[in-house]
Amino acid sequence: MAEIDISLVRALPLFDKLSDSALDGLMARASLRRFAIGEAVFEQGAAATHFFLLLHGRLKVTQVTSDGQQIIVRVVHPGDIFGFAKALQRLDYPGTPTAAAESVVICWPTAVWDVFVEQNPHLAVNAMKTIGQRLQEAHTRIREMATEEVERRVAHAVLRLIGQAGKTESAGIRIDFPISRQDIAEMTGTTLHTVSRILSAWESKGLVQGGRQKLLVRDAATLRIIAEGNDN
């Protein structure tokens, strides 16, 4: 198994206030795993035996609803902790994170979670902030799906993606990991046909430029107007 480069971990904001000895103690219980595109880190409903930190790559977290519909609930970005079911008082994982790009993950046994947060108050605070942010994101998406037309929901989703994973280029802002129209449909609670129609219309207007699982936003300002419902 590959060794963990402590300098890469030290560079993450989550660990920047830890002493060298505290970080060494945390990493002594950690292991490193690599995931190819399309490979799942764990499956929804599986026993929560570990919690994780994404060191490199991107993960799409999906959930299957009671009626069998698959939705993407969020994207995991480098530096994010995920799979910490114990902090949510769960014994199983609520979703399935799948590699959207080649990914490198650090994992710890769930049994060390309590020690992880008790001995490192800064990490505990950051974990609580992460939970709060995810709840806020979930509430926002629920509100959008309940009250907004599909085009606005798709605009919000694309804007969130470029805010979290956008790379500025001469022609616009590119989402820096593979993202398909089906992915966007699962993020917004709609169909592939509807997302394809919306993105094709945006492409004809010069707002976005698509490709095979690639998306370049050429006019983010107009997308923001659409997202706020002021495009008339």
Tab-separated table of C-alpha atoms in Angstrom:
chain	number	residue	atom	x	y	z
A	1	MET	CA	0.000	0.000	0.000
A	2	ALA	CA	1.297	3.465	-0.932
A	3	GLU	CA	2.521	5.712	1.829
A	4	ILE	CA	0.688	8.932	2.645
A	5	ASP	CA	2.556	12.130	1.842
A	6	ILE	CA	2.192	14.085	5.094
A	7	SER	CA	3.038	17.355	3.329
A	8	LEU	CA	-0.075	17.010	1.158
A	9	VAL	CA	-2.224	16.446	4.229
A	10	ARG	CA	-0.597	19.330	6.092
A	11	ALA	CA	-1.508	21.661	3.206
A	12	LEU	CA	-5.239	21.039	3.689
A	13	PRO	CA	-7.115	23.733	5.689
A	14	LEU	CA	-8.656	21.027	7.868
A	15	PHE	CA	-5.249	20.181	9.340
A	16	ASP	CA	-3.428	23.515	9.259
A	17	LYS	CA	-3.794	24.147	13.015
A	18	LEU	CA	-2.664	20.704	14.154
A	19	SER	CA	0.728	20.215	15.724
A	20	ASP	CA	3.126	17.844	14.018
A	21	SER	CA	2.691	15.298	16.785
A	22	ALA	CA	-1.116	15.445	16.600
A	23	LEU	CA	-1.040	15.031	12.834
A	24	ASP	CA	1.405	12.145	13.100
A	25	GLY	CA	-0.944	10.482	15.580
A	26	LEU	CA	-3.895	10.819	13.224
A	27	MET	CA	-2.000	9.526	10.235
A	28	ALA	CA	-0.655	6.530	12.149
A	29	ARG	CA	-4.174	5.028	11.983
A	30	ALA	CA	-4.809	6.039	8.369
A	31	SER	CA	-4.485	4.172	5.098
A	32	LEU	CA	-4.442	5.325	1.491
A	33	ARG	CA	-6.685	4.021	-1.284
A	34	ARG	CA	-6.984	4.874	-4.975
A	35	PHE	CA	-10.167	4.688	-7.028
A	36	ALA	CA	-10.557	4.576	-10.795
A	37	ILE	CA	-13.319	6.503	-12.552
A	38	GLY	CA	-16.640	4.796	-11.889
A	39	GLU	CA	-15.416	2.874	-8.835
A	40	ALA	CA	-17.406	3.218	-5.607
A	41	VAL	CA	-15.672	3.948	-2.305
A	42	PHE	CA	-18.545	2.261	-0.457
A	43	GLU	CA	-22.195	1.441	-1.127
A	44	GLN	CA	-25.363	2.975	0.279
A	45	GLY	CA	-26.643	0.864	3.165
A	46	ALA	CA	-23.292	-0.844	3.847
A	47	ALA	CA	-21.995	-0.961	7.414
A	48	ALA	CA	-20.040	2.215	8.198
A	49	THR	CA	-16.661	0.685	9.003
A	50	HIS	CA	-14.527	3.704	8.003
A	51	PHE	CA	-14.619	7.448	7.468
A	52	PHE	CA	-12.662	9.199	4.757
A	53	LEU	CA	-10.944	12.297	3.411
A	54	LEU	CA	-10.594	13.003	-0.297
A	55	LEU	CA	-7.000	13.931	-1.029
A	56	HIS	CA	-7.221	14.149	-4.811
A	57	GLY	CA	-9.942	13.809	-7.463
A	58	ARG	CA	-13.741	14.192	-7.287
A	59	LEU	CA	-16.528	11.931	-6.036
A	60	LYS	CA	-20.235	11.998	-6.881
A	61	VAL	CA	-22.425	10.891	-3.980
A	62	THR	CA	-25.655	9.231	-5.079
A	63	GLN	CA	-28.679	7.985	-3.182
A	64	VAL	CA	-31.409	5.640	-4.370
A	65	THR	CA	-34.816	6.759	-3.136
A	66	SER	CA	-37.543	4.455	-1.848
A	67	ASP	CA	-39.172	4.479	-5.308
A	68	GLY	CA	-35.916	3.453	-7.004
A	69	GLN	CA	-34.873	6.845	-8.382
A	70	GLN	CA	-31.144	7.635	-8.276
A	71	ILE	CA	-30.177	11.191	-7.394
A	72	ILE	CA	-26.821	12.907	-6.940
A	73	VAL	CA	-26.926	14.524	-3.521
A	74	ARG	CA	-23.541	16.224	-3.635
A	75	VAL	CA	-20.016	16.264	-5.025
A	76	VAL	CA	-17.022	15.577	-2.758
A	77	HIS	CA	-14.064	17.884	-3.405
A	78	PRO	CA	-10.399	17.575	-2.334
A	79	GLY	CA	-10.039	18.263	1.377
A	80	ASP	CA	-13.611	17.149	2.209
A	81	ILE	CA	-14.330	14.599	4.933
A	82	PHE	CA	-17.052	12.112	4.029
A	83	GLY	CA	-18.527	8.840	5.212
A	84	PHE	CA	-18.531	9.939	8.864
A	85	ALA	CA	-21.792	8.131	9.590
A	86	LYS	CA	-21.018	7.938	13.314
A	87	ALA	CA	-21.230	11.721	13.618
A	88	LEU	CA	-24.769	11.406	12.249
A	89	GLN	CA	-25.619	8.609	14.718
A	90	ARG	CA	-25.843	6.104	11.867
A	91	LEU	CA	-24.452	2.592	11.590
A	92	ASP	CA	-24.642	2.531	7.784
A	93	TYR	CA	-23.680	4.819	4.912
A	94	PRO	CA	-26.560	6.969	3.578
A	95	GLY	CA	-25.173	7.221	0.039
A	96	THR	CA	-22.679	5.849	-2.487
A	97	PRO	CA	-19.621	7.978	-3.421
A	98	THR	CA	-18.307	7.098	-6.876
A	99	ALA	CA	-15.125	8.438	-8.456
A	100	ALA	CA	-15.923	11.032	-11.138
A	101	ALA	CA	-12.187	11.353	-11.742
A	102	GLU	CA	-9.157	9.329	-10.664
A	103	SER	CA	-9.272	9.787	-6.892
A	104	VAL	CA	-7.045	9.266	-3.866
A	105	VAL	CA	-8.708	8.788	-0.491
A	106	ILE	CA	-7.391	8.609	3.075
A	107	CYS	CA	-9.445	6.366	5.343
A	108	TRP	CA	-9.653	5.713	9.076
A	109	PRO	CA	-11.570	3.036	11.013
A	110	THR	CA	-14.883	4.361	12.355
A	111	ALA	CA	-13.783	3.195	15.807
A	112	VAL	CA	-11.265	6.063	16.016
A	113	TRP	CA	-13.799	8.824	15.172
A	114	ASP	CA	-14.384	9.767	18.833
A	115	VAL	CA	-10.649	10.033	19.470
A	116	PHE	CA	-10.269	11.874	16.167
A	117	VAL	CA	-12.532	14.710	17.338
A	118	GLU	CA	-11.912	14.647	21.113
A	119	GLN	CA	-8.153	15.065	20.805
A	120	ASN	CA	-8.392	17.628	18.012
A	121	PRO	CA	-11.020	20.299	18.759
A	122	HIS	CA	-10.247	22.136	15.513
A	123	LEU	CA	-11.170	19.028	13.548
A	124	ALA	CA	-14.379	18.638	15.561
A	125	VAL	CA	-15.369	22.222	14.747
A	126	ASN	CA	-14.615	21.690	11.084
A	127	ALA	CA	-16.617	18.475	11.031
A	128	MET	CA	-19.620	20.276	12.538
A	129	LYS	CA	-19.252	23.075	9.973
A	130	THR	CA	-19.189	20.460	7.215
A	131	ILE	CA	-22.395	18.880	8.522
A	132	GLY	CA	-24.021	22.312	8.737
A	133	GLN	CA	-22.999	23.226	5.188
A	134	ARG	CA	-24.363	19.967	3.824
A	135	LEU	CA	-27.671	20.474	5.609
A	136	GLN	CA	-27.893	24.002	4.210
A	137	GLU	CA	-27.121	22.737	0.709
A	138	ALA	CA	-29.758	20.028	1.074
A	139	HIS	CA	-32.362	22.545	2.248
A	140	THR	CA	-31.508	24.844	-0.653
A	141	ARG	CA	-31.906	22.056	-3.196
A	142	ILE	CA	-35.189	20.908	-1.654
A	143	ARG	CA	-36.511	24.478	-1.855
A	144	GLU	CA	-35.367	24.804	-5.455
A	145	MET	CA	-37.041	21.554	-6.488
A	146	ALA	CA	-40.251	22.494	-4.700
A	147	THR	CA	-40.558	26.073	-5.931
A	148	GLU	CA	-38.485	26.664	-9.076
A	149	GLU	CA	-38.897	25.794	-12.726
A	150	VAL	CA	-36.453	23.260	-14.140
A	151	GLU	CA	-34.307	25.748	-16.079
A	152	ARG	CA	-33.653	27.739	-12.908
A	153	ARG	CA	-32.714	24.553	-11.023
A	154	VAL	CA	-30.277	23.547	-13.751
A	155	ALA	CA	-28.759	27.050	-13.726
A	156	HIS	CA	-28.293	26.885	-9.941
A	157	ALA	CA	-26.663	23.440	-10.228
A	158	VAL	CA	-24.213	24.558	-12.917
A	159	LEU	CA	-23.335	27.709	-10.963
A	160	ARG	CA	-22.666	25.646	-7.832
A	161	LEU	CA	-20.398	23.356	-9.832
A	162	ILE	CA	-18.309	26.189	-11.254
A	163	GLY	CA	-18.124	27.750	-7.785
A	164	GLN	CA	-16.803	24.516	-6.315
A	165	ALA	CA	-14.820	23.066	-9.214
A	166	GLY	CA	-14.463	25.762	-11.840
A	167	LYS	CA	-11.210	26.370	-13.686
A	168	THR	CA	-10.931	29.695	-15.499
A	169	GLU	CA	-9.870	29.488	-19.126
A	170	SER	CA	-9.688	32.055	-21.923
A	171	ALA	CA	-13.136	31.036	-23.201
A	172	GLY	CA	-14.864	30.823	-19.824
A	173	ILE	CA	-15.002	28.602	-16.728
A	174	ARG	CA	-14.644	24.844	-17.146
A	175	ILE	CA	-15.882	22.315	-14.606
A	176	ASP	CA	-12.664	20.436	-13.908
A	177	PHE	CA	-14.027	16.895	-13.692
A	178	PRO	CA	-16.221	14.822	-16.021
A	179	ILE	CA	-19.879	15.797	-15.699
A	180	SER	CA	-22.614	14.335	-17.887
A	181	ARG	CA	-26.087	15.587	-18.702
A	182	GLN	CA	-27.430	12.586	-16.788
A	183	ASP	CA	-25.432	13.747	-13.739
A	184	ILE	CA	-27.034	17.192	-13.944
A	185	ALA	CA	-30.464	15.579	-14.316
A	186	GLU	CA	-29.830	13.580	-11.128
A	187	MET	CA	-28.681	16.725	-9.319
A	188	THR	CA	-31.822	18.641	-10.210
A	189	GLY	CA	-34.540	16.004	-9.965
A	190	THR	CA	-35.451	16.048	-13.627
A	191	THR	CA	-34.958	13.933	-16.758
A	192	LEU	CA	-32.051	13.553	-19.134
A	193	HIS	CA	-34.295	14.738	-21.977
A	194	THR	CA	-35.149	17.965	-20.173
A	195	VAL	CA	-31.525	18.728	-19.255
A	196	SER	CA	-30.401	17.995	-22.816
A	197	ARG	CA	-33.026	20.388	-24.177
A	198	ILE	CA	-32.004	23.147	-21.750
A	199	LEU	CA	-28.261	22.773	-22.350
A	200	SER	CA	-28.740	22.634	-26.111
A	201	ALA	CA	-30.706	25.892	-25.944
A	202	TRP	CA	-27.971	27.457	-23.809
A	203	GLU	CA	-25.320	26.290	-26.259
A	204	SER	CA	-27.184	27.926	-29.148
A	205	LYS	CA	-27.197	31.189	-27.176
A	206	GLY	CA	-23.470	30.923	-26.398
A	207	LEU	CA	-23.968	30.505	-22.627
A	208	VAL	CA	-22.252	27.117	-22.347
A	209	GLN	CA	-20.202	24.778	-24.476
A	210	GLY	CA	-20.600	21.057	-24.024
A	211	GLY	CA	-18.643	17.997	-24.977
A	212	ARG	CA	-18.234	14.397	-23.901
A	213	GLN	CA	-18.784	14.754	-20.137
A	214	LYS	CA	-17.265	18.234	-20.269
A	215	LEU	CA	-18.946	21.571	-19.635
A	216	LEU	CA	-17.559	25.050	-20.233
A	217	VAL	CA	-19.575	27.996	-18.944
A	218	ARG	CA	-19.022	30.907	-21.302
A	219	ASP	CA	-21.494	33.380	-19.769
A	220	ALA	CA	-21.899	32.871	-16.024
A	221	ALA	CA	-23.535	36.295	-15.621
A	222	THR	CA	-26.499	35.325	-17.796
A	223	LEU	CA	-26.801	31.976	-15.998
A	224	ARG	CA	-27.083	33.897	-12.728
A	225	ILE	CA	-29.912	35.959	-14.211
A	226	ILE	CA	-31.682	32.752	-15.259
A	227	ALA	CA	-31.115	31.193	-11.816
A	228	GLU	CA	-32.724	34.202	-10.129
A	229	GLY	CA	-35.687	34.079	-12.506
A	230	ASN	CA	-34.901	37.460	-14.106
A	231	ASP	CA	-34.349	36.292	-17.678
A	232	ASN	CA	-37.573	37.684	-19.097
